[in-house]
PDB file of C-alpha atoms and ligand atoms in Angstrom:
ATOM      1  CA  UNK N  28    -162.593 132.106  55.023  1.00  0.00           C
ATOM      2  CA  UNK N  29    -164.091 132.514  51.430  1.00  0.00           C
ATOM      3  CA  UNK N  30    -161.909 132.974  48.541  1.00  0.00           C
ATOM      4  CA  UNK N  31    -162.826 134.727  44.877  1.00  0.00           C
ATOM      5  CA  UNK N  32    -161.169 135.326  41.834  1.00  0.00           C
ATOM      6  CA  UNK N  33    -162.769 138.046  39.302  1.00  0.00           C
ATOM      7  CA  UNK N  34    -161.226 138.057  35.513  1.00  0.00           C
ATOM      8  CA  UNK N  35    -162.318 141.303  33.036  1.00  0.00           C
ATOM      9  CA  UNK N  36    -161.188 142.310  29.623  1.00  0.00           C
ATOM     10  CA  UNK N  37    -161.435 145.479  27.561  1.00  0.00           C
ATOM     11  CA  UNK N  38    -160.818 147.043  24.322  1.00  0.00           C
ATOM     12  CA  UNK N  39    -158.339 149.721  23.631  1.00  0.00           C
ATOM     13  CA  UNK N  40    -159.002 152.748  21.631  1.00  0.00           C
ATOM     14  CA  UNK N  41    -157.343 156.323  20.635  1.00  0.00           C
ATOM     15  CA  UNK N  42    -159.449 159.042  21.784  1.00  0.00           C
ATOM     16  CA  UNK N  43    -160.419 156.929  25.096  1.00  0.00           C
ATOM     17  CA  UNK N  44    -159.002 158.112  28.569  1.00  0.00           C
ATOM     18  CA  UNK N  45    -157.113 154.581  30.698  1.00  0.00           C
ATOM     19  CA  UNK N  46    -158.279 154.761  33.785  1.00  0.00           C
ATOM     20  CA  UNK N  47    -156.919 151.565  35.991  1.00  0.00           C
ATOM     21  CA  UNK N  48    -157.674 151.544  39.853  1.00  0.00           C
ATOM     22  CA  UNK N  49    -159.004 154.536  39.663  1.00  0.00           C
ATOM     23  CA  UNK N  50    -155.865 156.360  38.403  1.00  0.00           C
ATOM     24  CA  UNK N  51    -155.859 158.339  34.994  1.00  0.00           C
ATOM     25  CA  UNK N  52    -153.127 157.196  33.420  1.00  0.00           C
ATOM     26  CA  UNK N  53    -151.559 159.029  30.061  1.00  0.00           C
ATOM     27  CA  UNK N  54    -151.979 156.613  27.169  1.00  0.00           C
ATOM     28  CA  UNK N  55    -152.564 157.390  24.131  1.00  0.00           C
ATOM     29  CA  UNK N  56    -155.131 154.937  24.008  1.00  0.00           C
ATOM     30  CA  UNK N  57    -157.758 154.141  26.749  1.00  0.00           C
ATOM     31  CA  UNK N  58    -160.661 151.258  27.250  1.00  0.00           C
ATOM     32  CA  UNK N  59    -163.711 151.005  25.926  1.00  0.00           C
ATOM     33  CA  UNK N  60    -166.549 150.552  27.966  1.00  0.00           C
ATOM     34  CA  UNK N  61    -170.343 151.129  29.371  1.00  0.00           C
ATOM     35  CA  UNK N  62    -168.821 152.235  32.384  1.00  0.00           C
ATOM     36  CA  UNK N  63    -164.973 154.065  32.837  1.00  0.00           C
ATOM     37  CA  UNK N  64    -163.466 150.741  31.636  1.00  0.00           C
ATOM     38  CA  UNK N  65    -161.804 150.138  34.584  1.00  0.00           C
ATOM     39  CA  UNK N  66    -160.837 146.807  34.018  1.00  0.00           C
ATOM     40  CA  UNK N  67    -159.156 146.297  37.455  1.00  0.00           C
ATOM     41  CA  UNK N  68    -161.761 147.674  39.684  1.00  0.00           C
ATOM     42  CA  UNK N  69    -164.479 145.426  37.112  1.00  0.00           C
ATOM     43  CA  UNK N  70    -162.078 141.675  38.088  1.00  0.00           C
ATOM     44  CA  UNK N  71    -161.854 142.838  41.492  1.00  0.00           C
ATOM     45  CA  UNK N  72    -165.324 143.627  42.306  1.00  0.00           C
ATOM     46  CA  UNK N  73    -165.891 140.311  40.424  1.00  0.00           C
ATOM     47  CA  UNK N  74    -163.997 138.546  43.255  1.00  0.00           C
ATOM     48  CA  UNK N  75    -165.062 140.301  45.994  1.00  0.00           C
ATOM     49  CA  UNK N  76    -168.811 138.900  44.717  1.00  0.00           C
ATOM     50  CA  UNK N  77    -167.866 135.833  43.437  1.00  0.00           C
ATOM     51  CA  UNK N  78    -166.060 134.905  47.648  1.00  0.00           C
ATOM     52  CA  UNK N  79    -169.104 136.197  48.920  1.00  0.00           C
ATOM     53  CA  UNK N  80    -171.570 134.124  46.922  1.00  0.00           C
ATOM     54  CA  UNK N  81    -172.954 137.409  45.406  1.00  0.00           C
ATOM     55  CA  UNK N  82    -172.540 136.550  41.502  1.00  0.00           C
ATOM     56  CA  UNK N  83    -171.572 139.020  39.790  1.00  0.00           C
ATOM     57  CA  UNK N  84    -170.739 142.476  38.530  1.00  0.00           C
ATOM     58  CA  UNK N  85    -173.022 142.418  35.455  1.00  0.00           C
ATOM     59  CA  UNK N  86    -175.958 141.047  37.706  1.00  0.00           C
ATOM     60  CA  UNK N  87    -175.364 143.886  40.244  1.00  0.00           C
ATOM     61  CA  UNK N  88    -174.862 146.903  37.726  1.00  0.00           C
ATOM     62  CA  UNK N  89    -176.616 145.912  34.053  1.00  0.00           C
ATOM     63  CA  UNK N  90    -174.180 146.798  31.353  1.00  0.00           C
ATOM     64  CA  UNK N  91    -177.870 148.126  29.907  1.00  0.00           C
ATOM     65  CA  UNK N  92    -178.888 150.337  32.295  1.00  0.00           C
ATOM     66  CA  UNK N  93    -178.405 153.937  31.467  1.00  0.00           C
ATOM     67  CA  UNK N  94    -177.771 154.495  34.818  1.00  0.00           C
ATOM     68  CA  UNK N  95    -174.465 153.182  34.611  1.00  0.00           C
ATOM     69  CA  UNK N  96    -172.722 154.863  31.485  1.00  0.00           C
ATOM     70  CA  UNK N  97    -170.009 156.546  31.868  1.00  0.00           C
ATOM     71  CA  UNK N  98    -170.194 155.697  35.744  1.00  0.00           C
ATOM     72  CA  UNK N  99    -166.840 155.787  37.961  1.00  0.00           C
ATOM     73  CA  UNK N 100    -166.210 152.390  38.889  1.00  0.00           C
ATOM     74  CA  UNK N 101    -164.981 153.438  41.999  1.00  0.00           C
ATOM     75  CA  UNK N 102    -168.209 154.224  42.522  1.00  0.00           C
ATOM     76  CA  UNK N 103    -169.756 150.518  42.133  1.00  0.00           C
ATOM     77  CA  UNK N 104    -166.770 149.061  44.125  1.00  0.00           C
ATOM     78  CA  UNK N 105    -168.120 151.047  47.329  1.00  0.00           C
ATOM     79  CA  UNK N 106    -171.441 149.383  46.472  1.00  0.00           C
ATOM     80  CA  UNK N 107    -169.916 146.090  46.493  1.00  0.00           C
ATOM     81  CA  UNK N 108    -167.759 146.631  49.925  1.00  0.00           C
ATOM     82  CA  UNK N 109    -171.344 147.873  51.754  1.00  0.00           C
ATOM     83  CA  UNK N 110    -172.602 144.326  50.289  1.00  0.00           C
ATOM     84  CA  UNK N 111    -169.710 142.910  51.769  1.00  0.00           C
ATOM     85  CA  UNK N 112    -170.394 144.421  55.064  1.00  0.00           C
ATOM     86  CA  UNK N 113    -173.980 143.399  54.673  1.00  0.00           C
ATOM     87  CA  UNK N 114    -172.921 139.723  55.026  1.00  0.00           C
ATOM     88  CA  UNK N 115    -170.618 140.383  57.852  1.00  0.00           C
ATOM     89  CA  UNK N 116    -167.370 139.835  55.505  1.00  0.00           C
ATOM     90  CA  UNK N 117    -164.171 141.359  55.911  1.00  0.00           C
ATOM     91  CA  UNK N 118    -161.320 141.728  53.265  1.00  0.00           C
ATOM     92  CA  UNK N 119    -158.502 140.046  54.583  1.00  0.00           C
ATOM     93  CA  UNK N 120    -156.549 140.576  51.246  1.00  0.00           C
ATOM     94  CA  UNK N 121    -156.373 140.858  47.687  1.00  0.00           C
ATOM     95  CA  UNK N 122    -153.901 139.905  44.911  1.00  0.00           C
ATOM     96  CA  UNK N 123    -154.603 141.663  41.281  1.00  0.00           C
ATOM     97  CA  UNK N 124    -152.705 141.101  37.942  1.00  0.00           C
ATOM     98  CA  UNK N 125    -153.374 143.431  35.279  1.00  0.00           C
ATOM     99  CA  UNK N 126    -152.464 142.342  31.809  1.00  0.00           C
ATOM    100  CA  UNK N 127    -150.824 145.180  29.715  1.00  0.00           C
ATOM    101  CA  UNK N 128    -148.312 145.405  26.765  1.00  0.00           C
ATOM    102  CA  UNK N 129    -148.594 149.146  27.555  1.00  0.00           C
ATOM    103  CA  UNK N 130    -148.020 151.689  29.387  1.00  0.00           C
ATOM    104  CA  UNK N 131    -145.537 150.662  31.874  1.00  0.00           C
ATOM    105  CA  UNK N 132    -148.150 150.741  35.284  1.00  0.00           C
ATOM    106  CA  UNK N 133    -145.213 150.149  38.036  1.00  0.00           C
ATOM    107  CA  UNK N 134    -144.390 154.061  38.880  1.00  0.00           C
ATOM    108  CA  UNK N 135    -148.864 153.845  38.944  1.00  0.00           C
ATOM    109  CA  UNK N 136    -149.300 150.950  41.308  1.00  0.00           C
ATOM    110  CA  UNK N 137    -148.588 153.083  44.474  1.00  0.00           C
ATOM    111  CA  UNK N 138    -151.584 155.616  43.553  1.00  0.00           C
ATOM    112  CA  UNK N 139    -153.880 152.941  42.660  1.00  0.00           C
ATOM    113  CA  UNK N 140    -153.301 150.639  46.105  1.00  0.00           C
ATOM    114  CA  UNK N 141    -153.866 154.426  48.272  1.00  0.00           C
ATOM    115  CA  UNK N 142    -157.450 154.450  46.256  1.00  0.00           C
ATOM    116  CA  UNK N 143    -158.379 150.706  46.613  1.00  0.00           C
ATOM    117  CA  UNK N 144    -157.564 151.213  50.085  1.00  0.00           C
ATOM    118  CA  UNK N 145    -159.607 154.069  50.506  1.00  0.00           C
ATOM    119  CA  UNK N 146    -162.566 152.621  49.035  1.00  0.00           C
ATOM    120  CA  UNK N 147    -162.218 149.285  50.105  1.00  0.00           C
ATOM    121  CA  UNK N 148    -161.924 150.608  54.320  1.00  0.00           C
ATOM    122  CA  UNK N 149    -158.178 148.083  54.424  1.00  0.00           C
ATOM    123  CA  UNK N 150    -154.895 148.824  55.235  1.00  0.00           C
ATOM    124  CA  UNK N 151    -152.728 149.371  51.724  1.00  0.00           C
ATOM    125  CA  UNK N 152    -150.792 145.883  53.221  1.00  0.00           C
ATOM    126  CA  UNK N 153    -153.804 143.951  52.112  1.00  0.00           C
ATOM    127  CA  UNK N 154    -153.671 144.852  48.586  1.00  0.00           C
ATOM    128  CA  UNK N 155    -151.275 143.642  45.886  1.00  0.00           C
ATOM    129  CA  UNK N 156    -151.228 145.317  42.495  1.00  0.00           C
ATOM    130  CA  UNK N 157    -148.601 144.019  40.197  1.00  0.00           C
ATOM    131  CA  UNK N 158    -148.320 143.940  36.481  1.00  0.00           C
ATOM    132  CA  UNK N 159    -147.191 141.778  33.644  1.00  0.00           C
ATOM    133  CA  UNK N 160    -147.484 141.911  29.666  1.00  0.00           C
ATOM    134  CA  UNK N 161    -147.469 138.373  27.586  1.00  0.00           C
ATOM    135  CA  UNK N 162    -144.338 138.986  25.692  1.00  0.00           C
ATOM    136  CA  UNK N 163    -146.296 140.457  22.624  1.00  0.00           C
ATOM    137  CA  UNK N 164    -148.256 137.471  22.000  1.00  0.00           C
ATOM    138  CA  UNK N 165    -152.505 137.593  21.732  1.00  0.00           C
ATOM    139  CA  UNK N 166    -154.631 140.552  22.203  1.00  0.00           C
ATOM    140  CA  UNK N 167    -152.849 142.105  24.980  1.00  0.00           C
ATOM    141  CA  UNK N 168    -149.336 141.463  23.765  1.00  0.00           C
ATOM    142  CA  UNK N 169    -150.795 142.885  20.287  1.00  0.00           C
ATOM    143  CA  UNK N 170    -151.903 145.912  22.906  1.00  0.00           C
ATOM    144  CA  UNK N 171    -156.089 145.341  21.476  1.00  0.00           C
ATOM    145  CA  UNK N 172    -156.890 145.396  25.030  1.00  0.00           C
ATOM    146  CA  UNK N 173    -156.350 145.067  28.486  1.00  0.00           C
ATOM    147  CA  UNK N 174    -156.973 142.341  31.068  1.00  0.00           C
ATOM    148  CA  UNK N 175    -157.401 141.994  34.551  1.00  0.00           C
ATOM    149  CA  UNK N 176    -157.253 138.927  37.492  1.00  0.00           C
ATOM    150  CA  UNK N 177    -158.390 139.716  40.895  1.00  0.00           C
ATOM    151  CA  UNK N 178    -157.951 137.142  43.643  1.00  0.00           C
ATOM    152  CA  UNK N 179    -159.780 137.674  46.941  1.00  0.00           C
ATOM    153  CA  UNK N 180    -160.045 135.985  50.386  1.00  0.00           C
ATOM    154  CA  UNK N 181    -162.482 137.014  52.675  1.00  0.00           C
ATOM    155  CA  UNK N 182    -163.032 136.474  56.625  1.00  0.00           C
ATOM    156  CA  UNK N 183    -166.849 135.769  57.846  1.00  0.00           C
ATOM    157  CA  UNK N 184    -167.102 137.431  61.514  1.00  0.00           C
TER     158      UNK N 184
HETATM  159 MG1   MG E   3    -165.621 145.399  32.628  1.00  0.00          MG
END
């Protein structure tokens, strides 16, 4: 067994669409990124790499290449499962936290668990996608940004 945990944070701003597991989600502000700013899919592809001894996102996809703006991170997270499957590692399952004063994500978390699921080749049991704000206190409370912890454990086979 190999565990990882991933951690990402971004910036909110007005005119930006929130996309979080790969589910647009109506906000009047969204995060600021090279890529979609999908914060959740960016911690958890950071602990898929980190259990597999892969590094990281940034070494993967450079924040600089041009290649990558604007790119759907669902995209990069099927990159990182045929990695995983590369090394002959399975997903046995995977707990995220996403850090948000607002919106309210529970009525979301369904929609975003169907796509992880889908682009991660598990059963939706594997995942857990919960959310929690920090009582109005730091740069999420103060709704700046959003922030993301992914924790991953892995089977070798
Ligand atoms: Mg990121």
């Amino acid at each position: 067994m190999r565990i990882g945990h991933g951690f990402d944070a971004h910036r909110l701003e007005a005119g930006q669409r929130l996309v979080l597991g790969g589910v647009n989600i109506p906000c009047d502000k969204g995060l600021v990124a090279h890529s979609d700013g999908d914060v959740l899919i960016h911690a958890l592809c950071d602990a898929l790499l980190g259990a597999a001894g892969l590094g990281d996102i940034g070494r993967h996809f450079p924040p600089g290449d041009a290649s990558y703006r604007g790119i759907d991170s669902r995209i990069l997270l099927r990159r990182v499962v045929t990695m995983l499957n590369e090394q002959s590692l399975t997903i046995s399952n995977i707990d995220i936290t996403v850090v948000a004063e607002a919106p309210k994500l529970a009525t979301h978390i369904p929609a975003i668990k169907a796509i992880l699921a889908e682009d991660l080749g598990v059963e939706p049991d594997r995942i857990n996608v919960k959310a929690t704000t920090t009582e109005g206190m730091g740069y999420t409370g103060r709704g700046e940004g959003i922030a993301a912890h992914a924790v991953t454990l892995l089977d070798e086979y």
